[in-house]
PDB file of C-alpha atoms (C1' of nucleotides) in Angstrom:
ATOM      1  CA  MET A   1     -72.321 129.034 132.414  1.00 97.00           C
ATOM      2  CA  HIS A   2     -69.069 127.125 132.682  1.00 97.00           C
ATOM      3  CA  LEU A   3     -66.051 128.438 134.633  1.00 98.00           C
ATOM      4  CA  ARG A   4     -62.673 126.873 134.076  1.00 96.00           C
ATOM      5  CA  LEU A   5     -60.295 126.779 137.034  1.00 97.00           C
ATOM      6  CA  PRO A   6     -56.624 125.822 137.081  1.00 96.00           C
ATOM      7  CA  ARG A   7     -56.381 122.010 137.062  1.00 92.00           C
ATOM      8  CA  PRO A   8     -56.616 119.915 139.014  1.00 95.00           C
ATOM      9  CA  TYR A   9     -59.736 121.202 140.779  1.00 98.00           C
ATOM     10  CA  ASP A  10     -61.938 119.143 143.086  1.00 98.00           C
ATOM     11  CA  PHE A  11     -65.035 121.193 143.887  1.00 98.00           C
ATOM     12  CA  GLU A  12     -66.478 118.871 146.526  1.00 97.00           C
ATOM     13  CA  LEU A  13     -63.187 118.545 148.383  1.00 98.00           C
ATOM     14  CA  SER A  14     -62.558 122.275 148.195  1.00 98.00           C
ATOM     15  CA  THR A  15     -65.961 123.116 149.697  1.00 98.00           C
ATOM     16  CA  GLU A  16     -65.813 120.422 152.408  1.00 97.00           C
ATOM     17  CA  ARG A  17     -65.587 122.948 155.185  1.00 96.00           C
ATOM     18  CA  PHE A  18     -68.997 124.385 154.300  1.00 97.00           C
ATOM     19  CA  ARG A  19     -70.584 121.040 155.201  1.00 96.00           C
ATOM     20  CA  THR A  20     -68.423 119.382 157.856  1.00 96.00           C
ATOM     21  CA  PHE A  21     -69.699 121.380 160.805  1.00 96.00           C
ATOM     22  CA  GLY A  22     -73.371 121.202 159.910  1.00 95.00           C
ATOM     23  CA  PRO A  23     -75.633 123.099 157.501  1.00 96.00           C
ATOM     24  CA  ASP A  24     -74.423 126.643 156.871  1.00 98.00           C
ATOM     25  CA  LEU A  25     -77.158 129.086 155.856  1.00 98.00           C
ATOM     26  CA  ALA A  26     -74.660 131.411 154.156  1.00 98.00           C
ATOM     27  CA  TYR A  27     -73.003 128.602 152.149  1.00 98.00           C
ATOM     28  CA  LEU A  28     -75.895 126.263 151.656  1.00 98.00           C
ATOM     29  CA  TRP A  29     -75.158 122.836 150.206  1.00 97.00           C
ATOM     30  CA  ARG A  30     -78.194 121.536 148.349  1.00 96.00           C
ATOM     31  CA  ALA A  31     -78.540 118.701 145.866  1.00 95.00           C
ATOM     32  CA  GLY A  32     -74.839 118.581 145.065  1.00 94.00           C
ATOM     33  CA  GLY A  33     -74.421 122.340 144.627  1.00 97.00           C
ATOM     34  CA  LEU A  34     -73.347 125.300 146.715  1.00 98.00           C
ATOM     35  CA  HIS A  35     -75.796 128.190 147.067  1.00 98.00           C
ATOM     36  CA  ARG A  36     -74.385 131.546 148.027  1.00 98.00           C
ATOM     37  CA  VAL A  37     -75.504 135.164 147.770  1.00 98.00           C
ATOM     38  CA  LEU A  38     -72.937 137.246 145.859  1.00 98.00           C
ATOM     39  CA  CYS A  39     -73.433 140.788 144.592  1.00 96.00           C
ATOM     40  CA  GLY A  40     -76.954 140.689 146.072  1.00 95.00           C
ATOM     41  CA  ARG A  41     -78.018 137.645 144.076  1.00 97.00           C
ATOM     42  CA  GLU A  42     -78.071 133.971 144.829  1.00 98.00           C
ATOM     43  CA  VAL A  43     -75.805 131.852 142.688  1.00 98.00           C
ATOM     44  CA  ARG A  44     -75.723 128.074 142.472  1.00 98.00           C
ATOM     45  CA  ILE A  45     -72.293 126.537 141.914  1.00 98.00           C
ATOM     46  CA  GLU A  46     -71.799 122.899 141.005  1.00 98.00           C
ATOM     47  CA  ALA A  47     -68.963 120.726 139.803  1.00 98.00           C
ATOM     48  CA  ALA A  48     -68.315 120.586 136.063  1.00 97.00           C
ATOM     49  CA  ASP A  49     -65.507 119.239 133.948  1.00 93.00           C
ATOM     50  CA  GLY A  50     -62.359 121.299 134.512  1.00 89.00           C
ATOM     51  CA  GLY A  51     -64.052 123.695 136.918  1.00 96.00           C
ATOM     52  CA  VAL A  52     -67.616 124.564 137.901  1.00 98.00           C
ATOM     53  CA  ARG A  53     -70.941 125.527 136.384  1.00 98.00           C
ATOM     54  CA  ILE A  54     -72.819 128.558 137.739  1.00 98.00           C
ATOM     55  CA  ASP A  55     -76.420 129.619 137.515  1.00 98.00           C
ATOM     56  CA  PRO A  56     -77.507 132.283 136.730  1.00 98.00           C
ATOM     57  CA  PRO A  57     -74.889 132.852 134.012  1.00 97.00           C
ATOM     58  CA  ASP A  58     -73.471 136.341 134.512  1.00 97.00           C
ATOM     59  CA  ARG A  59     -70.094 137.871 133.879  1.00 95.00           C
ATOM     60  CA  ALA A  60     -69.912 139.882 137.115  1.00 94.00           C
ATOM     61  CA  LEU A  61     -71.053 136.903 139.146  1.00 97.00           C
ATOM     62  CA  ALA A  62     -68.445 134.721 137.478  1.00 98.00           C
ATOM     63  CA  GLY A  63     -65.641 136.952 138.697  1.00 98.00           C
ATOM     64  CA  ALA A  64     -66.963 136.835 142.247  1.00 98.00           C
ATOM     65  CA  VAL A  65     -67.307 133.056 142.080  1.00 98.00           C
ATOM     66  CA  ARG A  66     -63.734 132.646 140.863  1.00 98.00           C
ATOM     67  CA  ARG A  67     -62.503 134.561 143.844  1.00 98.00           C
ATOM     68  CA  LEU A  68     -64.838 132.662 146.194  1.00 98.00           C
ATOM     69  CA  LEU A  69     -63.290 129.437 144.891  1.00 98.00           C
ATOM     70  CA  GLY A  70     -59.789 130.649 145.700  1.00 98.00           C
ATOM     71  CA  GLU A  71     -58.522 131.241 142.193  1.00 98.00           C
ATOM     72  CA  PRO A  72     -55.884 133.797 143.364  1.00 98.00           C
ATOM     73  CA  PHE A  73     -53.872 131.122 145.221  1.00 98.00           C
ATOM     74  CA  ASP A  74     -50.730 129.968 143.423  1.00 98.00           C
ATOM     75  CA  LEU A  75     -51.208 126.227 143.754  1.00 98.00           C
ATOM     76  CA  ALA A  76     -48.493 125.356 141.245  1.00 98.00           C
ATOM     77  CA  GLY A  77     -45.869 127.231 143.225  1.00 98.00           C
ATOM     78  CA  PHE A  78     -47.148 125.703 146.451  1.00 98.00           C
ATOM     79  CA  GLU A  79     -46.973 122.177 145.054  1.00 98.00           C
ATOM     80  CA  ALA A  80     -43.404 122.694 143.927  1.00 98.00           C
ATOM     81  CA  MET A  81     -42.512 123.789 147.464  1.00 98.00           C
ATOM     82  CA  ALA A  82     -44.502 120.931 149.022  1.00 98.00           C
ATOM     83  CA  ARG A  83     -42.561 118.332 147.031  1.00 98.00           C
ATOM     84  CA  GLN A  84     -39.508 119.261 149.082  1.00 98.00           C
ATOM     85  CA  ASP A  85     -41.157 118.138 152.323  1.00 98.00           C
ATOM     86  CA  PRO A  86     -41.946 114.419 152.582  1.00 98.00           C
ATOM     87  CA  VAL A  87     -44.901 114.886 154.959  1.00 98.00           C
ATOM     88  CA  LEU A  88     -46.551 117.746 153.089  1.00 98.00           C
ATOM     89  CA  ARG A  89     -45.875 116.070 149.742  1.00 98.00           C
ATOM     90  CA  ARG A  90     -47.910 113.049 150.767  1.00 98.00           C
ATOM     91  CA  ILE A  91     -50.788 115.239 151.994  1.00 98.00           C
ATOM     92  CA  VAL A  92     -50.843 117.268 148.786  1.00 98.00           C
ATOM     93  CA  GLU A  93     -50.896 114.085 146.720  1.00 98.00           C
ATOM     94  CA  ARG A  94     -53.847 112.731 148.660  1.00 98.00           C
ATOM     95  CA  LEU A  95     -55.776 116.041 148.566  1.00 98.00           C
ATOM     96  CA  ARG A  96     -55.253 116.518 144.848  1.00 97.00           C
ATOM     97  CA  GLY A  97     -57.534 119.273 143.549  1.00 97.00           C
ATOM     98  CA  PHE A  98     -58.051 121.027 146.886  1.00 98.00           C
ATOM     99  CA  ARG A  99     -58.135 124.821 146.517  1.00 98.00           C
ATOM    100  CA  PRO A 100     -59.257 126.667 149.675  1.00 98.00           C
ATOM    101  CA  PRO A 101     -62.177 129.079 149.202  1.00 98.00           C
ATOM    102  CA  LEU A 102     -61.973 132.791 150.004  1.00 98.00           C
ATOM    103  CA  ALA A 103     -64.510 134.672 152.108  1.00 98.00           C
ATOM    104  CA  PRO A 104     -66.079 137.364 149.907  1.00 98.00           C
ATOM    105  CA  ASP A 105     -66.937 139.958 152.531  1.00 98.00           C
ATOM    106  CA  PRO A 106     -64.625 141.448 155.177  1.00 98.00           C
ATOM    107  CA  LEU A 107     -67.231 142.177 157.858  1.00 98.00           C
ATOM    108  CA  GLU A 108     -68.811 138.780 157.399  1.00 98.00           C
ATOM    109  CA  HIS A 109     -65.438 137.153 157.832  1.00 98.00           C
ATOM    110  CA  LEU A 110     -64.594 139.151 160.942  1.00 98.00           C
ATOM    111  CA  VAL A 111     -67.939 138.512 162.605  1.00 98.00           C
ATOM    112  CA  SER A 112     -67.796 134.833 161.723  1.00 98.00           C
ATOM    113  CA  SER A 113     -64.300 134.572 163.167  1.00 98.00           C
ATOM    114  CA  ILE A 114     -65.408 136.254 166.365  1.00 98.00           C
ATOM    115  CA  THR A 115     -68.253 133.769 166.764  1.00 98.00           C
ATOM    116  CA  ALA A 116     -65.685 130.981 166.365  1.00 98.00           C
ATOM    117  CA  GLN A 117     -63.266 132.260 169.007  1.00 98.00           C
ATOM    118  CA  GLN A 118     -62.723 129.652 171.693  1.00 97.00           C
ATOM    119  CA  VAL A 119     -65.895 127.635 171.008  1.00 98.00           C
ATOM    120  CA  SER A 120     -66.282 124.608 168.758  1.00 98.00           C
ATOM    121  CA  LEU A 121     -66.954 125.298 165.094  1.00 98.00           C
ATOM    122  CA  ARG A 122     -70.317 123.558 165.434  1.00 98.00           C
ATOM    123  CA  ALA A 123     -71.288 125.911 168.250  1.00 98.00           C
ATOM    124  CA  ALA A 124     -70.076 128.889 166.233  1.00 98.00           C
ATOM    125  CA  LEU A 125     -72.071 127.811 163.214  1.00 98.00           C
ATOM    126  CA  ALA A 126     -75.233 127.378 165.260  1.00 98.00           C
ATOM    127  CA  ILE A 127     -74.841 130.937 166.537  1.00 98.00           C
ATOM    128  CA  ARG A 128     -74.150 132.337 163.085  1.00 98.00           C
ATOM    129  CA  ASN A 129     -77.165 130.562 161.626  1.00 98.00           C
ATOM    130  CA  ARG A 130     -79.357 132.091 164.329  1.00 98.00           C
ATOM    131  CA  LEU A 131     -77.896 135.494 163.419  1.00 98.00           C
ATOM    132  CA  LEU A 132     -78.841 134.987 159.764  1.00 98.00           C
ATOM    133  CA  ARG A 133     -82.372 133.836 160.538  1.00 98.00           C
ATOM    134  CA  ARG A 134     -82.897 136.781 162.866  1.00 98.00           C
ATOM    135  CA  PHE A 135     -81.282 139.636 160.907  1.00 98.00           C
ATOM    136  CA  SER A 136     -81.328 138.475 157.286  1.00 98.00           C
ATOM    137  CA  ALA A 137     -83.716 136.786 154.874  1.00 97.00           C
ATOM    138  CA  ALA A 138     -83.089 133.998 152.396  1.00 97.00           C
ATOM    139  CA  ARG A 139     -82.712 134.924 148.740  1.00 96.00           C
ATOM    140  CA  GLY A 140     -83.719 131.651 147.239  1.00 95.00           C
ATOM    141  CA  HIS A 141     -82.045 129.147 149.542  1.00 97.00           C
ATOM    142  CA  ALA A 142     -78.989 130.921 150.923  1.00 98.00           C
ATOM    143  CA  TYR A 143     -78.972 133.844 153.344  1.00 98.00           C
ATOM    144  CA  PRO A 144     -76.956 136.998 152.579  1.00 98.00           C
ATOM    145  CA  PHE A 145     -74.898 138.272 155.499  1.00 98.00           C
ATOM    146  CA  PRO A 146     -76.385 141.408 157.123  1.00 98.00           C
ATOM    147  CA  SER A 147     -74.751 144.687 156.116  1.00 98.00           C
ATOM    148  CA  ARG A 148     -72.499 146.803 158.296  1.00 98.00           C
ATOM    149  CA  ASP A 149     -75.392 149.246 158.787  1.00 98.00           C
ATOM    150  CA  VAL A 150     -77.518 146.505 160.281  1.00 98.00           C
ATOM    151  CA  PHE A 151     -74.832 145.646 162.836  1.00 98.00           C
ATOM    152  CA  ALA A 152     -74.157 149.308 163.572  1.00 98.00           C
ATOM    153  CA  ALA A 153     -77.809 149.810 164.470  1.00 98.00           C
ATOM    154  CA  LEU A 154     -77.933 146.821 166.839  1.00 98.00           C
ATOM    155  CA  GLN A 155     -77.539 146.860 170.585  1.00 98.00           C
ATOM    156  CA  PRO A 156     -75.104 144.332 172.052  1.00 98.00           C
ATOM    157  CA  GLU A 157     -78.122 142.818 173.794  1.00 98.00           C
ATOM    158  CA  ASP A 158     -79.527 141.818 170.395  1.00 98.00           C
ATOM    159  CA  LEU A 159     -76.474 139.647 169.761  1.00 98.00           C
ATOM    160  CA  ARG A 160     -76.319 138.289 173.285  1.00 98.00           C
ATOM    161  CA  ALA A 161     -79.780 136.868 172.686  1.00 98.00           C
ATOM    162  CA  LEU A 162     -78.266 134.764 169.881  1.00 98.00           C
ATOM    163  CA  GLY A 163     -75.523 133.290 172.065  1.00 98.00           C
ATOM    164  CA  PHE A 164     -72.731 135.852 171.726  1.00 98.00           C
ATOM    165  CA  SER A 165     -70.813 136.512 174.930  1.00 98.00           C
ATOM    166  CA  ARG A 166     -71.049 140.016 176.329  1.00 97.00           C
ATOM    167  CA  ALA A 167     -67.555 140.841 175.042  1.00 98.00           C
ATOM    168  CA  LYS A 168     -68.186 139.415 171.574  1.00 98.00           C
ATOM    169  CA  ALA A 169     -71.500 141.247 171.237  1.00 98.00           C
ATOM    170  CA  GLN A 170     -69.908 144.550 172.183  1.00 98.00           C
ATOM    171  CA  SER A 171     -66.982 143.941 169.829  1.00 98.00           C
ATOM    172  CA  VAL A 172     -69.164 143.242 166.799  1.00 98.00           C
ATOM    173  CA  VAL A 173     -71.279 146.360 167.297  1.00 98.00           C
ATOM    174  CA  ALA A 174     -68.202 148.506 167.944  1.00 98.00           C
ATOM    175  CA  ILE A 175     -66.455 147.188 164.831  1.00 98.00           C
ATOM    176  CA  ALA A 176     -69.489 147.956 162.675  1.00 98.00           C
ATOM    177  CA  ARG A 177     -69.653 151.477 164.116  1.00 98.00           C
ATOM    178  CA  SER A 178     -65.907 152.106 163.833  1.00 98.00           C
ATOM    179  CA  ASP A 179     -64.465 154.284 161.097  1.00 97.00           C
ATOM    180  CA  LEU A 180     -62.113 151.616 159.780  1.00 98.00           C
ATOM    181  CA  ASP A 181     -62.361 151.154 156.004  1.00 98.00           C
ATOM    182  CA  LEU A 182     -62.579 147.359 155.819  1.00 98.00           C
ATOM    183  CA  GLU A 183     -62.524 147.253 152.012  1.00 98.00           C
ATOM    184  CA  GLY A 184     -59.468 149.511 152.016  1.00 98.00           C
ATOM    185  CA  LEU A 185     -57.424 146.930 153.930  1.00 98.00           C
ATOM    186  CA  ALA A 186     -56.925 145.021 150.686  1.00 98.00           C
ATOM    187  CA  ALA A 187     -54.506 147.732 149.536  1.00 98.00           C
ATOM    188  CA  LEU A 188     -52.220 147.361 152.568  1.00 98.00           C
ATOM    189  CA  PRO A 189     -49.327 144.984 153.240  1.00 98.00           C
ATOM    190  CA  ASP A 190     -49.887 142.085 155.637  1.00 98.00           C
ATOM    191  CA  ALA A 191     -48.327 143.708 158.699  1.00 98.00           C
ATOM    192  CA  ALA A 192     -50.364 146.889 158.303  1.00 98.00           C
ATOM    193  CA  VAL A 193     -53.584 144.884 157.968  1.00 98.00           C
ATOM    194  CA  VAL A 194     -52.780 143.000 161.169  1.00 98.00           C
ATOM    195  CA  GLU A 195     -52.006 146.237 162.964  1.00 97.00           C
ATOM    196  CA  ARG A 196     -55.292 147.898 161.941  1.00 98.00           C
ATOM    197  CA  LEU A 197     -57.394 144.841 162.694  1.00 98.00           C
ATOM    198  CA  ARG A 198     -55.830 144.295 166.108  1.00 98.00           C
ATOM    199  CA  ALA A 199     -56.748 147.845 167.043  1.00 97.00           C
ATOM    200  CA  LEU A 200     -60.383 146.721 166.866  1.00 98.00           C
ATOM    201  CA  PRO A 201     -61.994 145.340 170.024  1.00 98.00           C
ATOM    202  CA  GLY A 202     -62.207 141.557 170.082  1.00 98.00           C
ATOM    203  CA  VAL A 203     -59.694 141.065 167.284  1.00 98.00           C
ATOM    204  CA  GLY A 204     -56.436 139.364 168.216  1.00 98.00           C
ATOM    205  CA  LEU A 205     -53.640 137.844 166.168  1.00 98.00           C
ATOM    206  CA  TRP A 206     -55.576 134.666 165.339  1.00 98.00           C
ATOM    207  CA  THR A 207     -58.527 136.591 163.873  1.00 98.00           C
ATOM    208  CA  ALA A 208     -56.253 138.960 161.946  1.00 98.00           C
ATOM    209  CA  GLU A 209     -54.158 136.145 160.470  1.00 98.00           C
ATOM    210  CA  TRP A 210     -57.167 134.190 159.233  1.00 98.00           C
ATOM    211  CA  PHE A 211     -58.516 137.404 157.730  1.00 98.00           C
ATOM    212  CA  LEU A 212     -55.326 137.711 155.693  1.00 98.00           C
ATOM    213  CA  ALA A 213     -55.372 134.094 154.584  1.00 98.00           C
ATOM    214  CA  ARG A 214     -59.072 133.460 154.087  1.00 98.00           C
ATOM    215  CA  HIS A 215     -60.477 136.844 153.082  1.00 98.00           C
ATOM    216  CA  LEU A 216     -57.603 138.667 151.404  1.00 98.00           C
ATOM    217  CA  GLY A 217     -56.045 135.500 149.999  1.00 98.00           C
ATOM    218  CA  ARG A 218     -52.540 136.448 151.156  1.00 98.00           C
ATOM    219  CA  ALA A 219     -50.095 133.677 150.359  1.00 98.00           C
ATOM    220  CA  ASP A 220     -47.805 133.451 153.359  1.00 98.00           C
ATOM    221  CA  VAL A 221     -49.837 133.448 156.577  1.00 98.00           C
ATOM    222  CA  TRP A 222     -49.473 130.788 159.253  1.00 98.00           C
ATOM    223  CA  PRO A 223     -51.943 131.147 162.158  1.00 98.00           C
ATOM    224  CA  ALA A 224     -49.840 129.254 164.675  1.00 97.00           C
ATOM    225  CA  GLY A 225     -52.222 130.046 167.517  1.00 97.00           C
ATOM    226  CA  ASP A 226     -55.006 128.094 165.817  1.00 98.00           C
ATOM    227  CA  LEU A 227     -55.889 125.015 167.811  1.00 98.00           C
ATOM    228  CA  GLY A 228     -56.750 123.013 164.710  1.00 98.00           C
ATOM    229  CA  LEU A 229     -53.444 123.864 163.071  1.00 98.00           C
ATOM    230  CA  ARG A 230     -51.537 122.995 166.227  1.00 97.00           C
ATOM    231  CA  LYS A 231     -53.287 119.631 166.360  1.00 97.00           C
ATOM    232  CA  ALA A 232     -52.442 119.028 162.710  1.00 98.00           C
ATOM    233  CA  VAL A 233     -48.772 119.886 163.291  1.00 98.00           C
ATOM    234  CA  SER A 234     -48.799 117.559 166.279  1.00 97.00           C
ATOM    235  CA  ALA A 235     -50.324 114.697 164.310  1.00 97.00           C
ATOM    236  CA  PHE A 236     -48.327 115.023 161.079  1.00 98.00           C
ATOM    237  CA  PHE A 237     -44.944 116.282 162.279  1.00 98.00           C
ATOM    238  CA  LEU A 238     -44.530 115.487 165.990  1.00 97.00           C
ATOM    239  CA  GLU A 239     -45.905 111.947 166.227  1.00 95.00           C
ATOM    240  CA  GLY A 240     -48.723 113.186 168.429  1.00 94.00           C
ATOM    241  CA  ARG A 241     -46.662 115.204 170.884  1.00 94.00           C
ATOM    242  CA  ASP A 242     -48.197 118.563 171.817  1.00 93.00           C
ATOM    243  CA  ALA A 243     -47.417 121.489 169.528  1.00 95.00           C
ATOM    244  CA  SER A 244     -47.062 124.813 171.327  1.00 95.00           C
ATOM    245  CA  GLU A 245     -47.923 128.015 169.524  1.00 96.00           C
ATOM    246  CA  ALA A 246     -44.234 128.983 169.417  1.00 95.00           C
ATOM    247  CA  GLY A 247     -43.205 125.551 168.197  1.00 96.00           C
ATOM    248  CA  THR A 248     -45.907 125.562 165.560  1.00 97.00           C
ATOM    249  CA  ARG A 249     -44.848 128.989 164.340  1.00 97.00           C
ATOM    250  CA  ALA A 250     -41.231 127.902 164.079  1.00 97.00           C
ATOM    251  CA  LEU A 251     -42.118 124.724 162.209  1.00 97.00           C
ATOM    252  CA  GLY A 252     -44.173 126.694 159.700  1.00 98.00           C
ATOM    253  CA  GLU A 253     -41.169 128.597 158.438  1.00 97.00           C
ATOM    254  CA  ARG A 254     -40.233 125.691 156.197  1.00 98.00           C
ATOM    255  CA  PHE A 255     -43.415 126.294 154.166  1.00 98.00           C
ATOM    256  CA  ALA A 256     -42.656 129.921 153.294  1.00 98.00           C
ATOM    257  CA  PRO A 257     -43.655 131.642 151.089  1.00 98.00           C
ATOM    258  CA  TYR A 258     -46.761 129.426 150.787  1.00 98.00           C
ATOM    259  CA  ARG A 259     -47.757 129.080 154.421  1.00 98.00           C
ATOM    260  CA  SER A 260     -51.438 129.948 153.853  1.00 98.00           C
ATOM    261  CA  LEU A 261     -51.938 126.978 151.547  1.00 98.00           C
ATOM    262  CA  ALA A 262     -49.834 124.742 153.785  1.00 98.00           C
ATOM    263  CA  ALA A 263     -52.006 125.605 156.790  1.00 98.00           C
ATOM    264  CA  GLN A 264     -55.248 124.951 154.939  1.00 98.00           C
ATOM    265  CA  TYR A 265     -54.015 121.684 153.447  1.00 98.00           C
ATOM    266  CA  LEU A 266     -53.062 120.493 156.924  1.00 98.00           C
ATOM    267  CA  LEU A 267     -56.435 121.432 158.415  1.00 98.00           C
ATOM    268  CA  THR A 268     -58.317 119.711 155.618  1.00 98.00           C
ATOM    269  CA  ALA A 269     -56.061 116.673 155.831  1.00 98.00           C
ATOM    270  CA  MET A 270     -56.931 116.309 159.509  1.00 97.00           C
ATOM    271  CA  ARG A 271     -60.604 116.125 158.627  1.00 97.00           C
ATOM    272  CA  VAL A 272     -60.719 114.049 155.474  1.00 96.00           C
ATOM    273  CA  LEU A 273     -57.664 111.782 155.554  1.00 94.00           C
ATOM    274  CA  GLU A 274     -57.016 108.911 157.867  1.00 78.00           C
ATOM    275  CA  ARG A 275     -53.637 108.781 159.475  1.00 73.00           C
TER     276      ARG A 275
ATOM    277  C1'  DT B   1     -71.851 115.707 184.675  1.00 61.90           C
ATOM    278  C1'  DA B   2     -68.093 117.750 183.536  1.00 61.90           C
ATOM    279  C1'  DC B   3     -65.016 119.079 179.986  1.00 61.90           C
ATOM    280  C1'  DC B   4     -63.310 120.659 175.727  1.00 61.90           C
ATOM    281  C1'  DA B   5     -63.756 123.428 171.561  1.00 61.90           C
ATOM    282  C1'  DG B   6     -59.975 126.597 165.040  1.00 61.90           C
ATOM    283  C1'  DG B   7     -59.377 133.205 171.409  1.00 61.90           C
ATOM    284  C1'  DT B   8     -59.441 137.657 173.663  1.00 61.90           C
ATOM    285  C1'  DA B   9     -59.081 141.008 177.172  1.00 61.90           C
ATOM    286  C1'  DA B  10     -58.757 142.154 181.719  1.00 61.90           C
ATOM    287  C1'  DA B  11     -57.266 140.881 186.388  1.00 61.90           C
ATOM    288  C1'  DA B  12     -53.869 139.040 189.290  1.00 61.90           C
ATOM    289  C1'  DA B  13     -49.336 137.647 190.423  1.00 61.90           C
TER     290       DA B  13
ATOM    291  C1'  DT C   1     -43.839 141.595 182.431  1.00 61.90           C
ATOM    292  C1'  DT C   2     -45.907 137.055 182.635  1.00 61.90           C
ATOM    293  C1'  DT C   3     -49.669 134.051 184.167  1.00 61.90           C
ATOM    294  C1'  DT C   4     -54.448 133.214 185.241  1.00 61.90           C
ATOM    295  C1'  DT C   5     -59.333 133.747 184.717  1.00 61.90           C
ATOM    296  C1'  DA C   6     -64.067 134.683 182.754  1.00 61.90           C
ATOM    297  C1'  DC C   7     -66.703 134.173 178.957  1.00 61.90           C
ATOM    298  C1'  DA C   8     -71.001 131.619 176.094  1.00 61.90           C
ATOM    299  C1'  DT C   9     -72.777 127.380 173.389  1.00 61.90           C
ATOM    300  C1'  DG C  10     -72.907 122.570 171.504  1.00 61.90           C
ATOM    301  C1'  DG C  11     -71.377 117.908 171.548  1.00 61.90           C
ATOM    302  C1'  DT C  12     -69.876 113.936 174.039  1.00 61.90           C
TER     303       DT C  12
END
DNA sequence: TACCAGGTAAAAA
DNA sequence: TTTTTACATGGT
């Protein structure tokens, strides 16, 4: 089944972050295609002319795949904005076809973010893969993320055994057991989402901002506390001088109201472009 | 061997 | 109120 996406679309470039930090059991790259469990079924996604091809062919799956591939982002509007900035314009030209993916599941995104707090993304991925092997089972090749019920029934000790810190293990279990309606957050404005998420243990501004940008697909989020983004701002805009969180946040204002795409283009540019 | 890596919360100043 | 510290793992 063929899925058309707004042109230009570069599937391999857009899914680079599922491969760069090592094999990811939840987004498994295999023989030129991405395997992912959506709606309880494994789907294989591969590049095709003007978009992607998915197998099995299914209407409901197709909608989920479109969202996974970041279809909601307004790339045309972003590109028009980016043309006004000489540095960003050059990056957008060289990353032609990049459309950042969206995380399908709120709890999965939160837990994954928590694993990635402070440690390298390779370390975080190793921990998350151990979590999947221990508390999930492959459907085909890819592993579905465990449900909220599974986490709610765990003891923090179970997660500590996988490499979570004591605080992270307690946070994940407490979040799963909390009464917050994670799906319901999609109906709230950005500030209200941040407020609710930050009330959860182990969730700070960084985690909440990436949730907005990478799970909800909100257009104008700029996670200035992110070390990778600060390094990108330093490299592309400050000739290598250190970028503070405050300085990074101030610099990002020029990319409104498309800061989410700007941030993700900069992060990807740091990894795949030479400078 | 240390030290750093896409933070957060709690303790100390 | 602002600054410092502990935390866990993987790579170099």
